[in-house]
Short mmCIF file of C-alpha atoms and ligand atoms in Angstrom, two decimals:
data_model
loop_
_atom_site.label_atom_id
_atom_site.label_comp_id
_atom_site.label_asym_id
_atom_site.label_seq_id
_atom_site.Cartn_x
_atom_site.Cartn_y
_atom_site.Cartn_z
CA UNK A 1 14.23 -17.24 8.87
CA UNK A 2 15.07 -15.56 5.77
CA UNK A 3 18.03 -12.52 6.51
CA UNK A 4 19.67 -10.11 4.24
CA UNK A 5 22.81 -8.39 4.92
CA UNK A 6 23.87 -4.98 3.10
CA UNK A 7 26.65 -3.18 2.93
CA UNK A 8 27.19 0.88 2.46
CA UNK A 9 27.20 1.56 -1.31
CA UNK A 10 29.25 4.30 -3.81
CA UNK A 11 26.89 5.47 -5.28
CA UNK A 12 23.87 4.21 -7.11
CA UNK A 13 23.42 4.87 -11.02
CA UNK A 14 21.23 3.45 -14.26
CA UNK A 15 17.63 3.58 -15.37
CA UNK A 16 14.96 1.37 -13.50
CA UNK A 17 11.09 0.74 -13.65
CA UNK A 18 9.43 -1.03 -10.02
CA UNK A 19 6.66 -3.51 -10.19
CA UNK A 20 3.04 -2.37 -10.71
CA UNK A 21 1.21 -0.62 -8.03
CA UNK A 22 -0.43 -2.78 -5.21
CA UNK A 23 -3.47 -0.71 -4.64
CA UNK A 24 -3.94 -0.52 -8.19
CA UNK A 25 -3.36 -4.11 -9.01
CA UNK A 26 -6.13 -5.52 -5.87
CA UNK A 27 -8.75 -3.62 -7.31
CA UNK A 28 -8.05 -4.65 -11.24
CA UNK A 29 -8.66 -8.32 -10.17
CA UNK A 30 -12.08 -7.46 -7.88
CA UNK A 31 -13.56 -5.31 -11.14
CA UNK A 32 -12.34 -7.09 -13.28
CA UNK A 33 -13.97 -10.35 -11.81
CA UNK A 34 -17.25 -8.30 -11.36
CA UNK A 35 -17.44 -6.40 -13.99
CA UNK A 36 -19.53 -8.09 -17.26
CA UNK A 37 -17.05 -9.19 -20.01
CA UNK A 38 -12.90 -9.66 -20.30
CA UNK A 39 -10.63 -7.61 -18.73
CA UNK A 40 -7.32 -7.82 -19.57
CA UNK A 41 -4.23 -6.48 -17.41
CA UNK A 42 -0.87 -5.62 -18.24
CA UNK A 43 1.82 -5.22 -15.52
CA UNK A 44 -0.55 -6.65 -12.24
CA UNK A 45 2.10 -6.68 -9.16
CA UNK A 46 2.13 -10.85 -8.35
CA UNK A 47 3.32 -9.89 -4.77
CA UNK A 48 2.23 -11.71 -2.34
CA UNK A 49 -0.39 -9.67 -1.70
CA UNK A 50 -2.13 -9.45 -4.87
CA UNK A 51 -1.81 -13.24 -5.11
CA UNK A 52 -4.18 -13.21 -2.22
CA UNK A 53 -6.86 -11.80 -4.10
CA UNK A 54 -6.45 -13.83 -7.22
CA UNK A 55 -6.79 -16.97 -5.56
CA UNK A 56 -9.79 -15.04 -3.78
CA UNK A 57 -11.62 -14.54 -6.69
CA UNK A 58 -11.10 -18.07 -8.38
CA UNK A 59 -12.22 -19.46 -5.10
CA UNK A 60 -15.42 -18.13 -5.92
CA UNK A 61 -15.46 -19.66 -9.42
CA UNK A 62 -13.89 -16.48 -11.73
CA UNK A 63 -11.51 -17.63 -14.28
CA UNK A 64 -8.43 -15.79 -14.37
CA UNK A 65 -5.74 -16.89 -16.74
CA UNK A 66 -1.59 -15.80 -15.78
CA UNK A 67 -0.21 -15.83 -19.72
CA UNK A 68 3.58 -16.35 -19.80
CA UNK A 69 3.67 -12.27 -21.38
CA UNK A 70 2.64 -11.10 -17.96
CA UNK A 71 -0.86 -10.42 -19.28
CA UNK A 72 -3.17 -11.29 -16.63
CA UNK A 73 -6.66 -12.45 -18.77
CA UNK A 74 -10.29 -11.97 -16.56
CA UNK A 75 -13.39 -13.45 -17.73
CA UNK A 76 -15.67 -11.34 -16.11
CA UNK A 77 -18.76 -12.82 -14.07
CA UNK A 78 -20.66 -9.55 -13.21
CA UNK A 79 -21.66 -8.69 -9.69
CA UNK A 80 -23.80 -11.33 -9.29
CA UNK A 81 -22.39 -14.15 -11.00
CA UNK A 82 -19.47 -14.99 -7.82
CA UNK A 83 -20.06 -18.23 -6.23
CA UNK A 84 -19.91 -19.39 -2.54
CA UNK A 85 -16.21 -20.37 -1.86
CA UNK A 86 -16.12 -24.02 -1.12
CA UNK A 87 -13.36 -22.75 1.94
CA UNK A 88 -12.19 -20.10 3.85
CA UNK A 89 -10.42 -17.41 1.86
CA UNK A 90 -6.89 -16.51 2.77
CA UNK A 91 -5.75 -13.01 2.33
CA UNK A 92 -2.46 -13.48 4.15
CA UNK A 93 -0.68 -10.35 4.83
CA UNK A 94 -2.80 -8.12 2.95
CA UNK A 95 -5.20 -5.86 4.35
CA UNK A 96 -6.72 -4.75 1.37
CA UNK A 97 -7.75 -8.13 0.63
CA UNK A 98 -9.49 -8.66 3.49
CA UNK A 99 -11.32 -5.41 4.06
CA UNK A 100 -12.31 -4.66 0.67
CA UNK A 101 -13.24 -8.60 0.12
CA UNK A 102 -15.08 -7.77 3.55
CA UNK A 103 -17.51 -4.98 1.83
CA UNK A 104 -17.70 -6.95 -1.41
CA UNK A 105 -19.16 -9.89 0.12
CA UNK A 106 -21.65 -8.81 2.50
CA UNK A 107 -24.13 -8.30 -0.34
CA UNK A 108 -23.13 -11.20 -2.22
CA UNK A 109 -26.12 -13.68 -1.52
CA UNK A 110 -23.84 -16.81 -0.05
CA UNK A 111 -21.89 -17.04 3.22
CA UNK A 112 -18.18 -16.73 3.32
CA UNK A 113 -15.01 -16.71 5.80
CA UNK A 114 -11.46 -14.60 5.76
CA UNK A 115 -8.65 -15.01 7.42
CA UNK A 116 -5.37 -13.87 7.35
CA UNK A 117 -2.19 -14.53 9.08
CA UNK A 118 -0.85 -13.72 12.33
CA UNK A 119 -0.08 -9.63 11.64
CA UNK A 120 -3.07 -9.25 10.03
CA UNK A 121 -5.22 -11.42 12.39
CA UNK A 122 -4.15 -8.63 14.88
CA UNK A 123 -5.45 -5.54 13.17
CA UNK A 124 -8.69 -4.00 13.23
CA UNK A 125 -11.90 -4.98 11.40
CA UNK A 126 -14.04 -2.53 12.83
CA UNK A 127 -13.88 0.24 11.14
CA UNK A 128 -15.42 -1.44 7.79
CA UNK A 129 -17.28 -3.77 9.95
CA UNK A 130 -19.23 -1.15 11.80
CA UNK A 131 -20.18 1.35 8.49
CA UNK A 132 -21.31 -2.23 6.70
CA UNK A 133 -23.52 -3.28 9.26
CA UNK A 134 -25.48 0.23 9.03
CA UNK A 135 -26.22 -0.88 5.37
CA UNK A 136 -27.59 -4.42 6.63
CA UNK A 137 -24.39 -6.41 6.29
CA UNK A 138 -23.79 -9.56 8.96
CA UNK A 139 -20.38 -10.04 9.95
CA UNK A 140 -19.10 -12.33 12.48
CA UNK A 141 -15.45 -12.50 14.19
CA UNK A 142 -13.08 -12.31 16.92
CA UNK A 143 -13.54 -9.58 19.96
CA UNK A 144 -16.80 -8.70 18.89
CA UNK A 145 -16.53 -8.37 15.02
CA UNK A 146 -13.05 -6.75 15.32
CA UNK A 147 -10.81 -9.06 14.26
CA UNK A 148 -10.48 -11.96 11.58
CA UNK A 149 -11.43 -14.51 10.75
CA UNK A 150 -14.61 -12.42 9.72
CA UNK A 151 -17.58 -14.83 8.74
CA UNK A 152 -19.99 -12.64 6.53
CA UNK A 153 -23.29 -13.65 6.17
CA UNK A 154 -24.36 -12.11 2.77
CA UNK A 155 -27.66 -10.01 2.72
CA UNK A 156 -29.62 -7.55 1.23
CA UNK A 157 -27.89 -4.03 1.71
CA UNK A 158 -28.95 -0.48 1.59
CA UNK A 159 -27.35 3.04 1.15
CA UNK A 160 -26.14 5.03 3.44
CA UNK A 161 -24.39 8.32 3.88
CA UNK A 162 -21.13 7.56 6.23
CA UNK A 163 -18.86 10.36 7.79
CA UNK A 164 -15.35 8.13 8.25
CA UNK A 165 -13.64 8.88 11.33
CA UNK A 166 -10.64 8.41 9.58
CA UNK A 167 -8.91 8.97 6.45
CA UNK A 168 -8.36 5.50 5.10
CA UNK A 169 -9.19 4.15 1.41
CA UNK A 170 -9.82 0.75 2.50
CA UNK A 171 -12.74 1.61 4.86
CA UNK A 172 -14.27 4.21 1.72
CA UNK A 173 -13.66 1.76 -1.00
CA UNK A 174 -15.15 -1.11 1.54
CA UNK A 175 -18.16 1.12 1.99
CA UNK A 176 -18.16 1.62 -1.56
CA UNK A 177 -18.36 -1.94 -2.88
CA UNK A 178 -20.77 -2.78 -0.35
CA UNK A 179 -22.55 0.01 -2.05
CA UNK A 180 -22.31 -1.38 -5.99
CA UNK A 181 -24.92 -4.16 -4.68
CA UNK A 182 -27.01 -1.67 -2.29
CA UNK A 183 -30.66 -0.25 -2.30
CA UNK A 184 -30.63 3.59 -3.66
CA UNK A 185 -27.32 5.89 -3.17
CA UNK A 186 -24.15 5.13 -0.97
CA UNK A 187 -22.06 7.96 -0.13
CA UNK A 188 -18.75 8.34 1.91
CA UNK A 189 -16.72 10.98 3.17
CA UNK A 190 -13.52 10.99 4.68
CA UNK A 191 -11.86 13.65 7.17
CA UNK A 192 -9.47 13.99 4.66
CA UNK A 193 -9.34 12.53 1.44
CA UNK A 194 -7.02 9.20 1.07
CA UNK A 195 -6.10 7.35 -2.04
CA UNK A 196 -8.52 7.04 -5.00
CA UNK A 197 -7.86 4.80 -6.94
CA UNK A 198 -11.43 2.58 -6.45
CA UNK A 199 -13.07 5.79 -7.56
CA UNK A 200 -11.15 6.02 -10.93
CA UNK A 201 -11.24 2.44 -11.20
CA UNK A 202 -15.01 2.18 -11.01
CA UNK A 203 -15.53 5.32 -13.53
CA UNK A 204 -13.01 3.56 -15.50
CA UNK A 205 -15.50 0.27 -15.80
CA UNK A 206 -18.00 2.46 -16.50
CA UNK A 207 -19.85 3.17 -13.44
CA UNK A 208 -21.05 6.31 -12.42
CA UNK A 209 -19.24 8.15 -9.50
CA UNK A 210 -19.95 11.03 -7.69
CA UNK A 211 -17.20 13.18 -6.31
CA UNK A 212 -16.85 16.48 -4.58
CA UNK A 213 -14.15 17.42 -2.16
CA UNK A 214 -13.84 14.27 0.28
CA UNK A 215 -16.97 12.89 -0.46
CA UNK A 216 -17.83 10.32 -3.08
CA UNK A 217 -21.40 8.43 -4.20
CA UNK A 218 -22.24 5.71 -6.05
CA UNK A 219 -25.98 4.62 -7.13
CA UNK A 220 -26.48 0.93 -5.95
CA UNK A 221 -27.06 -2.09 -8.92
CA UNK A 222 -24.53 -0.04 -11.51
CA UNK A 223 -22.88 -2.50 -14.07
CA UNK A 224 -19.06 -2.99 -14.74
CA UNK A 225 -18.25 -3.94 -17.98
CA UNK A 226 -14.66 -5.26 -18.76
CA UNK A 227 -11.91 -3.34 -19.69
CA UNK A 228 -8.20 -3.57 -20.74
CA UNK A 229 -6.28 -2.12 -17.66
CA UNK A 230 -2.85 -1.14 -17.81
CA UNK A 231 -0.74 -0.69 -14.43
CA UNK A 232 1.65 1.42 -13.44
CA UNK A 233 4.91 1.45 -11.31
CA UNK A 234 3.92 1.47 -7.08
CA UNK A 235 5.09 5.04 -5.89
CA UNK A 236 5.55 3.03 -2.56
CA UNK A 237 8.37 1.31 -4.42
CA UNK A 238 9.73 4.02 -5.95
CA UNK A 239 9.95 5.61 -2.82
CA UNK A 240 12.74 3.21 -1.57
CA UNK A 241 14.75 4.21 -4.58
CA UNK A 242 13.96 7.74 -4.13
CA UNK A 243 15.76 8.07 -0.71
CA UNK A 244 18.32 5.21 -1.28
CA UNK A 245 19.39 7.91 -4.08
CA UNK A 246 19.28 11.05 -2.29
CA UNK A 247 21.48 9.54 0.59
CA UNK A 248 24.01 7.71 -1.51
CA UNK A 249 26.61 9.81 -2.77
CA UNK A 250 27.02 10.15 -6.85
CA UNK A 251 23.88 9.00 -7.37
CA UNK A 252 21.44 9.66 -10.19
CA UNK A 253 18.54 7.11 -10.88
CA UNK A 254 15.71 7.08 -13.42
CA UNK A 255 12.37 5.56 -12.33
CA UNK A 256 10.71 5.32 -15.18
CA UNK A 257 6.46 4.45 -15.12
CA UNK A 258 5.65 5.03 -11.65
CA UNK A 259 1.74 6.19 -10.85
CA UNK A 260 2.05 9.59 -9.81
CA UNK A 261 -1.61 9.65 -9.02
CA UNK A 262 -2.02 13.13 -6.13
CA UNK A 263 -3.38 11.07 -3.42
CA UNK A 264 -0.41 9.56 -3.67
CA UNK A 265 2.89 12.01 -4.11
CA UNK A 266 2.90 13.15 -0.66
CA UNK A 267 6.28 11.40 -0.87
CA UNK A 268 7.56 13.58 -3.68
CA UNK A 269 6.87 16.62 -2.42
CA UNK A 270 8.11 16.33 1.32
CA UNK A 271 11.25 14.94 0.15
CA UNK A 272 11.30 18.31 -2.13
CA UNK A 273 11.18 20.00 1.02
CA UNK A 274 13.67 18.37 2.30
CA UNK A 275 15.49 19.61 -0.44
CA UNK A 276 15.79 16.38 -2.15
CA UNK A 277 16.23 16.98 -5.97
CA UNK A 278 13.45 15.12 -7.53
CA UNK A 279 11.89 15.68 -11.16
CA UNK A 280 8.76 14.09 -12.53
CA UNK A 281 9.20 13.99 -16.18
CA UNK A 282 7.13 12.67 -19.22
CA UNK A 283 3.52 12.89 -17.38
CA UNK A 284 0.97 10.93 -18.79
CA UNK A 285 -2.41 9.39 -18.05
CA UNK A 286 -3.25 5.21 -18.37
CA UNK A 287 -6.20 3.57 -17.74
CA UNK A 288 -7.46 6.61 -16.17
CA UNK A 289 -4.55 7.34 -13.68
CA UNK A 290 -1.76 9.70 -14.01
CA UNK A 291 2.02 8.17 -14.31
CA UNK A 292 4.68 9.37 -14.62
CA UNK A 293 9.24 9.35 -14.47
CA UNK A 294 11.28 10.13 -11.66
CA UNK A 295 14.37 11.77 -11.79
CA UNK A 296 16.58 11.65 -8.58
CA UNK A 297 19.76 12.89 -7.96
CA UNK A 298 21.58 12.35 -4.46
CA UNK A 299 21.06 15.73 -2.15
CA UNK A 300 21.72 17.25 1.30
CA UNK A 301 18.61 17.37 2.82
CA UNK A 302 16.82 19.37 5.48
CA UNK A 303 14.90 18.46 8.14
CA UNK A 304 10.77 19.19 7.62
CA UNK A 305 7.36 19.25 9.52
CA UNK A 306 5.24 16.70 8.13
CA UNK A 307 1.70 16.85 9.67
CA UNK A 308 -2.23 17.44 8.67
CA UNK A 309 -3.39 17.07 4.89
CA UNK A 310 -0.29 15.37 3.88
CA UNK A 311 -0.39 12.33 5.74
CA UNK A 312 -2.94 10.10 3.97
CA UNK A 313 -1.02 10.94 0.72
CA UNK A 314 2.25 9.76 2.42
CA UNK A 315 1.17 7.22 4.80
CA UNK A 316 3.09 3.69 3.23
CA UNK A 317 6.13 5.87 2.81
CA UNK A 318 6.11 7.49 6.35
CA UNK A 319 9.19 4.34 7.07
CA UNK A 320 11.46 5.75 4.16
CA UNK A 321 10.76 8.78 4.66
CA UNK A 322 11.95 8.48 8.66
CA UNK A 323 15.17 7.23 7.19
CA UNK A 324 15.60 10.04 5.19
CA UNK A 325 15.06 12.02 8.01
CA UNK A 326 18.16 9.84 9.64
CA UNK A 327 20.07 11.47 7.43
CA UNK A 328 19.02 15.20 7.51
CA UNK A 329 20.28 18.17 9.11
CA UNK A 330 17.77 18.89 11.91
CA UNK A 331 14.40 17.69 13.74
CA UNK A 332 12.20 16.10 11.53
CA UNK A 333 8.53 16.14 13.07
CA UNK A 334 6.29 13.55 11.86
CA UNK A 335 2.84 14.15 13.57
CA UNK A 336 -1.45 13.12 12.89
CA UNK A 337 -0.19 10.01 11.78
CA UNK A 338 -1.61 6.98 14.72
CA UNK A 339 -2.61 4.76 11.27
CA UNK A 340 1.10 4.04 11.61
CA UNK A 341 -0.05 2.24 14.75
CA UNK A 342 -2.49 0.04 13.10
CA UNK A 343 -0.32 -0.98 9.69
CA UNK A 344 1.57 -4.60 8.90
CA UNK A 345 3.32 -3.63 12.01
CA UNK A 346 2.96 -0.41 14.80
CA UNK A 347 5.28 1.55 12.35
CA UNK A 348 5.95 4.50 14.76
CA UNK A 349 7.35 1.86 17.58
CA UNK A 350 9.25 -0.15 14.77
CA UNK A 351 11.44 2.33 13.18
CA UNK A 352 11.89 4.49 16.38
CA UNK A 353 13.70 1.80 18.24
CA UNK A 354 15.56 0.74 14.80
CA UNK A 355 16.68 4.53 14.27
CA UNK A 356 17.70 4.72 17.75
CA UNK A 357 19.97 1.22 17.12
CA UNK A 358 21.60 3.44 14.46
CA UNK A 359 22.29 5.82 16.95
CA UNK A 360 19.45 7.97 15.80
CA UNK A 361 17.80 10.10 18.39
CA UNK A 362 14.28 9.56 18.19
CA UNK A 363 11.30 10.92 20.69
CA UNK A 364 8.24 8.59 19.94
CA UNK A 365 4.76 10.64 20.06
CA UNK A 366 1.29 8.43 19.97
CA UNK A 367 0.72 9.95 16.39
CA UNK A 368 4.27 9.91 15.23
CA UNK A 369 8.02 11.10 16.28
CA UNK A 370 10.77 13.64 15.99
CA UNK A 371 14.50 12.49 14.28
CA UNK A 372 17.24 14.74 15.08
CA UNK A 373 19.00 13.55 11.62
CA UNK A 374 23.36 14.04 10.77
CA UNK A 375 24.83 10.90 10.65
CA UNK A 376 24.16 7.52 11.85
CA UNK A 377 26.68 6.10 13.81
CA UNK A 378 26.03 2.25 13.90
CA UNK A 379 27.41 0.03 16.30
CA UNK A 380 30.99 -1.49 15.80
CA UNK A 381 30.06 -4.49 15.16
CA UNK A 382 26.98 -3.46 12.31
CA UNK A 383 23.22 -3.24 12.83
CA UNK A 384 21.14 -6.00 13.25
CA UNK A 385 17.19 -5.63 12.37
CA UNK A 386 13.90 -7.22 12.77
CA UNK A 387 11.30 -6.49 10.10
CA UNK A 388 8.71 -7.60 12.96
CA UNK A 389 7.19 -9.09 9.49
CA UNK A 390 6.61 -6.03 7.60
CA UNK A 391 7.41 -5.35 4.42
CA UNK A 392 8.38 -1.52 4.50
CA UNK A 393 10.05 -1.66 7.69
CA UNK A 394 12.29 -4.26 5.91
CA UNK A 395 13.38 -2.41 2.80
CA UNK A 396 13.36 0.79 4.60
CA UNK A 397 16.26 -0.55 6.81
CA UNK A 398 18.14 -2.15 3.86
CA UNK A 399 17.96 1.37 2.62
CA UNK A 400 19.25 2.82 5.40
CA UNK A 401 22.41 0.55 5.29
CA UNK A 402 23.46 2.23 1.47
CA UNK A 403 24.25 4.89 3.31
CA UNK A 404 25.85 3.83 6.77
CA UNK A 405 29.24 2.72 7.75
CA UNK A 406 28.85 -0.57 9.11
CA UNK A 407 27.15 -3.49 7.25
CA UNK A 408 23.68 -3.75 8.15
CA UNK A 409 21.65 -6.79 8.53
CA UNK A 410 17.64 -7.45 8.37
CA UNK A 411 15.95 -10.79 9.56
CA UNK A 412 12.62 -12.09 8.47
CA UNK A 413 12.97 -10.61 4.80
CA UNK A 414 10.56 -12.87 3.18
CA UNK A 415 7.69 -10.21 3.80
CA UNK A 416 9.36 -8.74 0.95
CA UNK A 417 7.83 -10.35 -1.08
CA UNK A 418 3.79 -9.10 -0.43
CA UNK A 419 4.41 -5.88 -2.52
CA UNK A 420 7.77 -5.91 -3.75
CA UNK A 421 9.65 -9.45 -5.52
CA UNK A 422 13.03 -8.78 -7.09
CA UNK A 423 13.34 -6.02 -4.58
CA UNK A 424 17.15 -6.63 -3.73
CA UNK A 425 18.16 -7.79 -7.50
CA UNK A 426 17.22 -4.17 -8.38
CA UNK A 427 18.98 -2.73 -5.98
CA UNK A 428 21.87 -4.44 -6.99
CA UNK A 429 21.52 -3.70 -10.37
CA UNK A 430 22.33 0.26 -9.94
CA UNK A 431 24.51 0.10 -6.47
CA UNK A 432 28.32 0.61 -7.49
CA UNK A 433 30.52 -0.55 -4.25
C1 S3P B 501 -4.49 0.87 0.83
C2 S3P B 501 -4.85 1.85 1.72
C3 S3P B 501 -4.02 2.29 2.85
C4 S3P B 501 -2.58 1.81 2.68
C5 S3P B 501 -2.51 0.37 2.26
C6 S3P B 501 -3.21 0.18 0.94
C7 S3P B 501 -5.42 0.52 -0.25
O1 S3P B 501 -4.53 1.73 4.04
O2 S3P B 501 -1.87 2.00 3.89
O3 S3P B 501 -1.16 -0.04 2.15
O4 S3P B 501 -5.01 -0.16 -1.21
O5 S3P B 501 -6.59 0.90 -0.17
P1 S3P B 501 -5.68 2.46 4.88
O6 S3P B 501 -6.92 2.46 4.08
O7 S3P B 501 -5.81 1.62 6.11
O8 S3P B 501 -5.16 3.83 5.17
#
């Protein structure tokens, strides 16, 4: 098993852009194989992850060419043109691949199977499993449709009008799919509104979209035609920079082209509270989504209350932003957020007992935890870690070790790699020691 050891930096320093964004890149590669037409994509993230939903889609017959530029080519088959995967599909460690695959295919008219590995074999199905079947979808698995492998049964869906019980993007754009190949109107609203990116991304092909507030509609047999896409920076990667910055003396980094999209920035602006400085310079839009630099200089930060509206626009960054918390001045309260419980691992129970190794003390709620932040006082002998297979827990504790005394060490770091390759040869780049 794969281990990385890191020592307590200077200071970081020097200009540096992070891989496209994840949520971003999934959804090129599912319109882009549906919509009618070439699509062309500059900066997709090959993580892991995304792989999973390439190989997805030329399972079921789209041709998608990798050119050695890092244009990503997609000849188009429309929504009906997909054919019935000779196998199972794979989506590994990706949860977005298999949920929004899971609404996507249960109108398709052929039978298909997904599976992932053993994390996400373990988390829940339900929630787009249970909204699907109300529009006619059949979907078979594990615990009574709950968990993967899912065996979908493709049939004729209709519209519906579904009030989420919880604030999640995959579940809406799930629904949402579902609803590109559905009778008459589907519409979805959320508690509180989560990412958006599907939304943009299907106005962007050309579809029509409805939107008010937290709700969104879309009319049922709408076309996608092929586009040139263009992908910015993941915010969630930023976000590792942001705080290793802030908690590293001397630092000052530049994060240039990172999607600064709102659903998103929940990141920026707590660690603004926490008095982090943090700029977002030369705002722009591409491909229909806002982007943005980052300007971070290292700060003394301030412990905050981060609860309600905020979450789903912080949620993936939740880890960092605990560590950041490690190193404030006060009780950071981090409430209304149980979807920690249910990501690549149960994020609340993973970083409270690795805070607490750092000498951290941490009280662990159901929905999320209070740090008492100052300074981590490692063990002796250095940290040792456990991603417990997931990604952000990994880099988040790597990130913590710029900053602490004693070397720090992280096993099973090859999760690393679903959302974030080259993540340690960046950090390199810019730490001074
Ligand atoms: C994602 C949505 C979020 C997020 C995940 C990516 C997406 O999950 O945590 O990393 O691309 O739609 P939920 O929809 O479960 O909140």
């Amino acid at each position: 098993m794969k281990s990385i050891t890191i020592k307590k930096a200077q200071s970081l320093r020097g200009e540096i852009t992070v891989p496209g964004d994840k949520s971003i890149s999934h959804r090129a590669i599912m319109l882009g194989s549906i919509a009618e037409g070439d699509t062309t994509i500059r900066g997709l993230l090959k993580g892991e992850d995304n792989m999973a939903t390439l190989k997805a889609f030329r399972q079921m017959g789209v041709r998608i060419d990798e050119h050695e530029n890092g244009v990503v080519a997609i000849q188009g088959k429309g929504l009906h043109g997909l054919k019935e995967p000779e196998d199972f599909i794979d989506a590994g460690n990706s949860g977005t691949t298999m949920r929004l695959l899971t609404g996507l295919l249960s109108g398709q008219g052929f039978f298909s199977v997904l599976t992932g590995d053993q994390y996400l074999r373990k988390r829940p199905m339900k929630r787009v499993v249970e909204p699907l079947s109300l529009m006619g979808a059949r979907i078979f698995g594990r615990e009574n449709g709950n968990k993967a492998p899912l065996a979908i049964v493709g049939s004729k869906l209709k519209g519906i009008t579904y009030n989420s019980p919880v604030a999640s993007a995959q579940v809406k754009s799930a629904v949402l799919l579902a609803g590109l190949s559905a009778d008459g109107v589907t519409t979805v609203t959320e508690p509180i509104i989560s990412r958006d990116h599907t939304e943009r991304m299907l106005a962007y092909f050309g579809a029509e979209v409805k939107r008010s507030g937290a709700t969104v509609s879309i009319k049922g047999g709408q076309k996608l035609v092929g586009k040139e896409i263009e992908v910015p920076g993941d915010i969630s990667s930023a976000a590792f920079f942001m705080v290793a910055a802030l908690i590293t003396k001397d630092s000052e980094l530049l994060i240039k082209n990172v999607g600064i999209n709102p659903t998103r920035t929940g990141v920026v602006d707590i660690l603004k509270a926490m008095g982090g400085d943090l700029k977002i310079v030369n705002q722009r839009e591409i491909s229909g989504e806002p982007v943005g630099d980052i300007l971070v200089k290292s700060s003394k930060l301030k412990s905050v209350e981060i609860k309600g509206d905020i979450i789903p626009r912080a949620i993936d960054e939740l880890p960092v932003v605990a560590v950041a918390a490690a190193f404030a001045d006060g009780i950071t309260e981090i409430r209304d957020a149980k979807e920690l419980r249910v990501k690549e691992s149960d994020r609340i129970g993973t970083m409270a007992t690795h805070l607490k190794e750092l000498g951290i003390q941490v009280t662990e709620f159901d929905d999320g935890m209070d740090i008492l932040g100052g300074r981590p006082k490692p063990p002796p002998q250095g940290a040792i870690f456990n991603s417990h297979g997931d990604h952000r827990v990994a880099m988040s504790m790597l990130v913590a070790g710029l900053a602490t005394d004693k070397a720090v060490q992280v096993f099973d770091t090859d999760c690393i790699d679903t959302s974030f390759p080259g993540f340690m040869e960046l950090l390199e780049g810019v730490k001074k020691t």
